[in-house]
Amino acid sequence: HSRLTKGMNLISQFGIKDNLIKDVLVDSNTIIFSTVKSGINIFHDSISYIVNTESNPVLQTNNISQVIKYNKGYIISTYGGGIYLADEKFKNLILLPLSPNLNEGIYCDGDILWLISNGNLYQYHLTQHFIRKILLPDKYKSGGVTGKIYNDQNGTIYVLGRNYFISIKNDMVWEDYFYDMTITDIKVGNLAIKFDSGNKIFVPYN
């Protein structure tokens, strides 16, 4: 509403130089703006910027999708530069290993980070650093889910697609995803390696 509210002149009031604002986080007396071109704009007593410059490349992109609280710091979702952990003053930023690139909405439940990237929904474990893609129905082949992740007080998570939404119970997703696996044969170059009762048999592969 910043362009429509001309009487308050919010853009000038907060010192923001980018009209394209994706998200706003209010944390106590601090307001954090996620913008498309000028990175993270933090308004407290004054405005400061986190931008991608040659002399101070703290982020791989200035296109910020969302910033959320995590413990005493923040998690930063970027569109084109991965997911970052930041301290409370945004001085130390850590790029999460294996985090996707084109990220949108994020939601944190304990050490589990839910995130939307490239039309897909993922779970990222913030302490063990592994990620899993959640298979979602895409009945209308509309390109998957997009935008933000919503939740309610009952622990249900909501994600949006084009003209539809999907609700997910958080406690249902982590179960039954790990299975015992038996390898029967492997192709290596022009050889086929077959396993039979623990013995390896090498057979020429035509």
PDB file of C-alpha atoms in Angstrom, residues 16-147:
ATOM      1  CA  ILE A  16      13.480   2.981   1.456  1.00  0.00           C
ATOM      2  CA  LYS A  17      14.858   3.362  -2.052  1.00  0.00           C
ATOM      3  CA  ASP A  18      12.984   0.407  -3.564  1.00  0.00           C
ATOM      4  CA  ASN A  19       9.207   0.473  -4.130  1.00  0.00           C
ATOM      5  CA  LEU A  20       9.145  -3.267  -4.846  1.00  0.00           C
ATOM      6  CA  ILE A  21       8.663  -4.661  -1.327  1.00  0.00           C
ATOM      7  CA  LYS A  22       8.003  -8.405  -1.022  1.00  0.00           C
ATOM      8  CA  ASP A  23       7.616  -8.752   2.717  1.00  0.00           C
ATOM      9  CA  VAL A  24       7.658  -6.806   5.992  1.00  0.00           C
ATOM     10  CA  LEU A  25       8.698  -8.230   9.368  1.00  0.00           C
ATOM     11  CA  VAL A  26       8.014  -6.305  12.569  1.00  0.00           C
ATOM     12  CA  ASP A  27      10.344  -7.436  15.367  1.00  0.00           C
ATOM     13  CA  SER A  28       9.904  -5.392  18.558  1.00  0.00           C
ATOM     14  CA  ASN A  29      10.918  -1.847  17.587  1.00  0.00           C
ATOM     15  CA  THR A  30      12.558  -2.913  14.341  1.00  0.00           C
ATOM     16  CA  ILE A  31      10.896  -3.098  10.918  1.00  0.00           C
ATOM     17  CA  ILE A  32      12.598  -5.237   8.273  1.00  0.00           C
ATOM     18  CA  PHE A  33      11.681  -4.803   4.606  1.00  0.00           C
ATOM     19  CA  SER A  34      12.473  -7.496   2.023  1.00  0.00           C
ATOM     20  CA  THR A  35      12.893  -5.778  -1.335  1.00  0.00           C
ATOM     21  CA  VAL A  36      13.504  -6.843  -4.904  1.00  0.00           C
ATOM     22  CA  LYS A  37      16.409  -4.546  -5.811  1.00  0.00           C
ATOM     23  CA  SER A  38      17.917  -3.059  -2.640  1.00  0.00           C
ATOM     24  CA  GLY A  39      18.233  -6.101  -0.412  1.00  0.00           C
ATOM     25  CA  ILE A  40      17.152  -5.935   3.211  1.00  0.00           C
ATOM     26  CA  ASN A  41      16.102  -2.529   4.524  1.00  0.00           C
ATOM     27  CA  ILE A  42      16.174  -2.291   8.313  1.00  0.00           C
ATOM     28  CA  PHE A  43      14.386   0.568  10.038  1.00  0.00           C
ATOM     29  CA  HIS A  44      15.153   1.157  13.687  1.00  0.00           C
ATOM     30  CA  ASP A  45      16.460   4.589  14.561  1.00  0.00           C
ATOM     31  CA  SER A  46      17.896   4.872  11.083  1.00  0.00           C
ATOM     32  CA  ILE A  47      17.879   2.877   7.875  1.00  0.00           C
ATOM     33  CA  SER A  48      20.630   0.475   6.871  1.00  0.00           C
ATOM     34  CA  TYR A  49      21.068  -1.726   3.837  1.00  0.00           C
ATOM     35  CA  ILE A  50      22.377  -5.166   3.058  1.00  0.00           C
ATOM     36  CA  VAL A  51      23.232  -5.094  -0.616  1.00  0.00           C
ATOM     37  CA  ASN A  52      25.424  -7.064  -2.963  1.00  0.00           C
ATOM     38  CA  THR A  53      28.440  -4.924  -3.780  1.00  0.00           C
ATOM     39  CA  GLU A  54      31.872  -5.839  -5.074  1.00  0.00           C
ATOM     40  CA  SER A  55      33.528  -4.520  -1.919  1.00  0.00           C
ATOM     41  CA  ASN A  56      31.050  -6.170   0.473  1.00  0.00           C
ATOM     42  CA  PRO A  57      29.386  -9.213  -1.138  1.00  0.00           C
ATOM     43  CA  VAL A  58      27.337 -10.308   1.873  1.00  0.00           C
ATOM     44  CA  LEU A  59      24.544 -11.762  -0.291  1.00  0.00           C
ATOM     45  CA  GLN A  60      24.580 -13.345  -3.730  1.00  0.00           C
ATOM     46  CA  THR A  61      21.535 -11.307  -4.747  1.00  0.00           C
ATOM     47  CA  ASN A  62      19.571  -8.235  -3.656  1.00  0.00           C
ATOM     48  CA  ASN A  63      16.244  -9.940  -4.440  1.00  0.00           C
ATOM     49  CA  ILE A  64      14.975 -10.864  -0.966  1.00  0.00           C
ATOM     50  CA  SER A  65      11.804 -12.948  -0.705  1.00  0.00           C
ATOM     51  CA  GLN A  66      11.306 -13.032   3.057  1.00  0.00           C
ATOM     52  CA  VAL A  67      13.046 -12.624   6.423  1.00  0.00           C
ATOM     53  CA  ILE A  68      11.804 -14.518   9.502  1.00  0.00           C
ATOM     54  CA  LYS A  69      12.929 -14.846  13.128  1.00  0.00           C
ATOM     55  CA  TYR A  70      15.009 -17.861  14.165  1.00  0.00           C
ATOM     56  CA  ASN A  71      16.311 -18.161  17.727  1.00  0.00           C
ATOM     57  CA  LYS A  72      18.118 -14.866  18.432  1.00  0.00           C
ATOM     58  CA  GLY A  73      18.719 -14.127  14.752  1.00  0.00           C
ATOM     59  CA  TYR A  74      17.011 -14.438  11.394  1.00  0.00           C
ATOM     60  CA  ILE A  75      16.625 -16.648   8.332  1.00  0.00           C
ATOM     61  CA  ILE A  76      16.825 -14.915   4.954  1.00  0.00           C
ATOM     62  CA  SER A  77      15.136 -16.321   1.855  1.00  0.00           C
ATOM     63  CA  THR A  78      16.543 -14.957  -1.403  1.00  0.00           C
ATOM     64  CA  TYR A  79      15.380 -15.344  -4.974  1.00  0.00           C
ATOM     65  CA  GLY A  80      18.613 -16.250  -6.732  1.00  0.00           C
ATOM     66  CA  GLY A  81      21.074 -16.645  -3.873  1.00  0.00           C
ATOM     67  CA  GLY A  82      20.056 -19.432  -1.488  1.00  0.00           C
ATOM     68  CA  ILE A  83      18.996 -19.361   2.167  1.00  0.00           C
ATOM     69  CA  TYR A  84      21.033 -17.556   4.837  1.00  0.00           C
ATOM     70  CA  LEU A  85      21.272 -17.582   8.615  1.00  0.00           C
ATOM     71  CA  ALA A  86      21.946 -14.142  10.114  1.00  0.00           C
ATOM     72  CA  ASP A  87      22.690 -12.887  13.604  1.00  0.00           C
ATOM     73  CA  GLU A  88      20.450 -10.308  15.265  1.00  0.00           C
ATOM     74  CA  LYS A  89      22.401  -7.382  13.773  1.00  0.00           C
ATOM     75  CA  PHE A  90      22.761  -8.934  10.285  1.00  0.00           C
ATOM     76  CA  LYS A  91      26.553  -8.732  10.615  1.00  0.00           C
ATOM     77  CA  ASN A  92      27.355 -12.427  10.243  1.00  0.00           C
ATOM     78  CA  LEU A  93      25.605 -14.269   7.433  1.00  0.00           C
ATOM     79  CA  ILE A  94      25.975 -17.985   6.691  1.00  0.00           C
ATOM     80  CA  LEU A  95      24.756 -19.575   3.458  1.00  0.00           C
ATOM     81  CA  LEU A  96      22.991 -22.837   4.293  1.00  0.00           C
ATOM     82  CA  PRO A  97      24.557 -25.798   2.467  1.00  0.00           C
ATOM     83  CA  LEU A  98      22.332 -27.527  -0.099  1.00  0.00           C
ATOM     84  CA  SER A  99      19.746 -24.733   0.064  1.00  0.00           C
ATOM     85  CA  PRO A 100      17.913 -24.153  -3.228  1.00  0.00           C
ATOM     86  CA  ASN A 101      18.466 -21.043  -5.302  1.00  0.00           C
ATOM     87  CA  LEU A 102      15.109 -19.567  -6.381  1.00  0.00           C
ATOM     88  CA  ASN A 103      13.410 -19.333  -2.999  1.00  0.00           C
ATOM     89  CA  GLU A 104      10.135 -17.710  -2.022  1.00  0.00           C
ATOM     90  CA  GLY A 105       8.173 -18.139   1.220  1.00  0.00           C
ATOM     91  CA  ILE A 106       9.687 -19.759   4.335  1.00  0.00           C
ATOM     92  CA  TYR A 107       8.265 -20.958   7.648  1.00  0.00           C
ATOM     93  CA  CYS A 108      10.226 -22.299  10.610  1.00  0.00           C
ATOM     94  CA  ASP A 109       8.945 -24.933  13.039  1.00  0.00           C
ATOM     95  CA  GLY A 110      11.696 -25.633  15.560  1.00  0.00           C
ATOM     96  CA  ASP A 111      14.737 -26.736  13.578  1.00  0.00           C
ATOM     97  CA  ILE A 112      12.663 -27.624  10.515  1.00  0.00           C
ATOM     98  CA  LEU A 113      12.503 -24.953   7.834  1.00  0.00           C
ATOM     99  CA  TRP A 114       9.718 -25.208   5.271  1.00  0.00           C
ATOM    100  CA  LEU A 115      10.458 -23.404   2.024  1.00  0.00           C
ATOM    101  CA  ILE A 116       9.037 -22.902  -1.435  1.00  0.00           C
ATOM    102  CA  SER A 117      11.477 -22.949  -4.331  1.00  0.00           C
ATOM    103  CA  ASN A 118      10.890 -23.233  -8.071  1.00  0.00           C
ATOM    104  CA  GLY A 119       7.307 -24.439  -7.608  1.00  0.00           C
ATOM    105  CA  ASN A 120       8.209 -27.099  -5.033  1.00  0.00           C
ATOM    106  CA  LEU A 121       7.879 -27.431  -1.257  1.00  0.00           C
ATOM    107  CA  TYR A 122      10.910 -28.513   0.770  1.00  0.00           C
ATOM    108  CA  GLN A 123      11.840 -29.311   4.352  1.00  0.00           C
ATOM    109  CA  TYR A 124      15.328 -28.289   5.468  1.00  0.00           C
ATOM    110  CA  HIS A 125      16.786 -29.483   8.759  1.00  0.00           C
ATOM    111  CA  LEU A 126      18.668 -26.495  10.178  1.00  0.00           C
ATOM    112  CA  THR A 127      20.967 -28.429  12.518  1.00  0.00           C
ATOM    113  CA  GLN A 128      21.640 -31.580  10.485  1.00  0.00           C
ATOM    114  CA  HIS A 129      21.683 -29.742   7.140  1.00  0.00           C
ATOM    115  CA  PHE A 130      19.750 -32.095   4.918  1.00  0.00           C
ATOM    116  CA  ILE A 131      16.848 -31.233   2.656  1.00  0.00           C
ATOM    117  CA  ARG A 132      13.886 -33.179   1.355  1.00  0.00           C
ATOM    118  CA  LYS A 133      11.405 -32.389  -1.368  1.00  0.00           C
ATOM    119  CA  ILE A 134       7.747 -32.874  -0.409  1.00  0.00           C
ATOM    120  CA  LEU A 135       5.726 -34.395  -3.225  1.00  0.00           C
ATOM    121  CA  LEU A 136       2.576 -32.363  -3.783  1.00  0.00           C
ATOM    122  CA  PRO A 137      -0.340 -32.931  -6.164  1.00  0.00           C
ATOM    123  CA  ASP A 138      -0.341 -30.587  -9.141  1.00  0.00           C
ATOM    124  CA  LYS A 139      -3.670 -31.552 -10.640  1.00  0.00           C
ATOM    125  CA  TYR A 140      -3.896 -28.626 -13.034  1.00  0.00           C
ATOM    126  CA  LYS A 141      -0.203 -28.684 -14.110  1.00  0.00           C
ATOM    127  CA  SER A 142       0.026 -25.032 -13.155  1.00  0.00           C
ATOM    128  CA  GLY A 143       3.693 -24.993 -12.232  1.00  0.00           C
ATOM    129  CA  GLY A 144       3.437 -25.940  -8.583  1.00  0.00           C
ATOM    130  CA  VAL A 145       3.166 -23.817  -5.463  1.00  0.00           C
ATOM    131  CA  THR A 146       4.350 -20.249  -5.076  1.00  0.00           C
ATOM    132  CA  GLY A 147       4.376 -17.296  -2.702  1.00  0.00           C
TER     133      GLY A 147
END
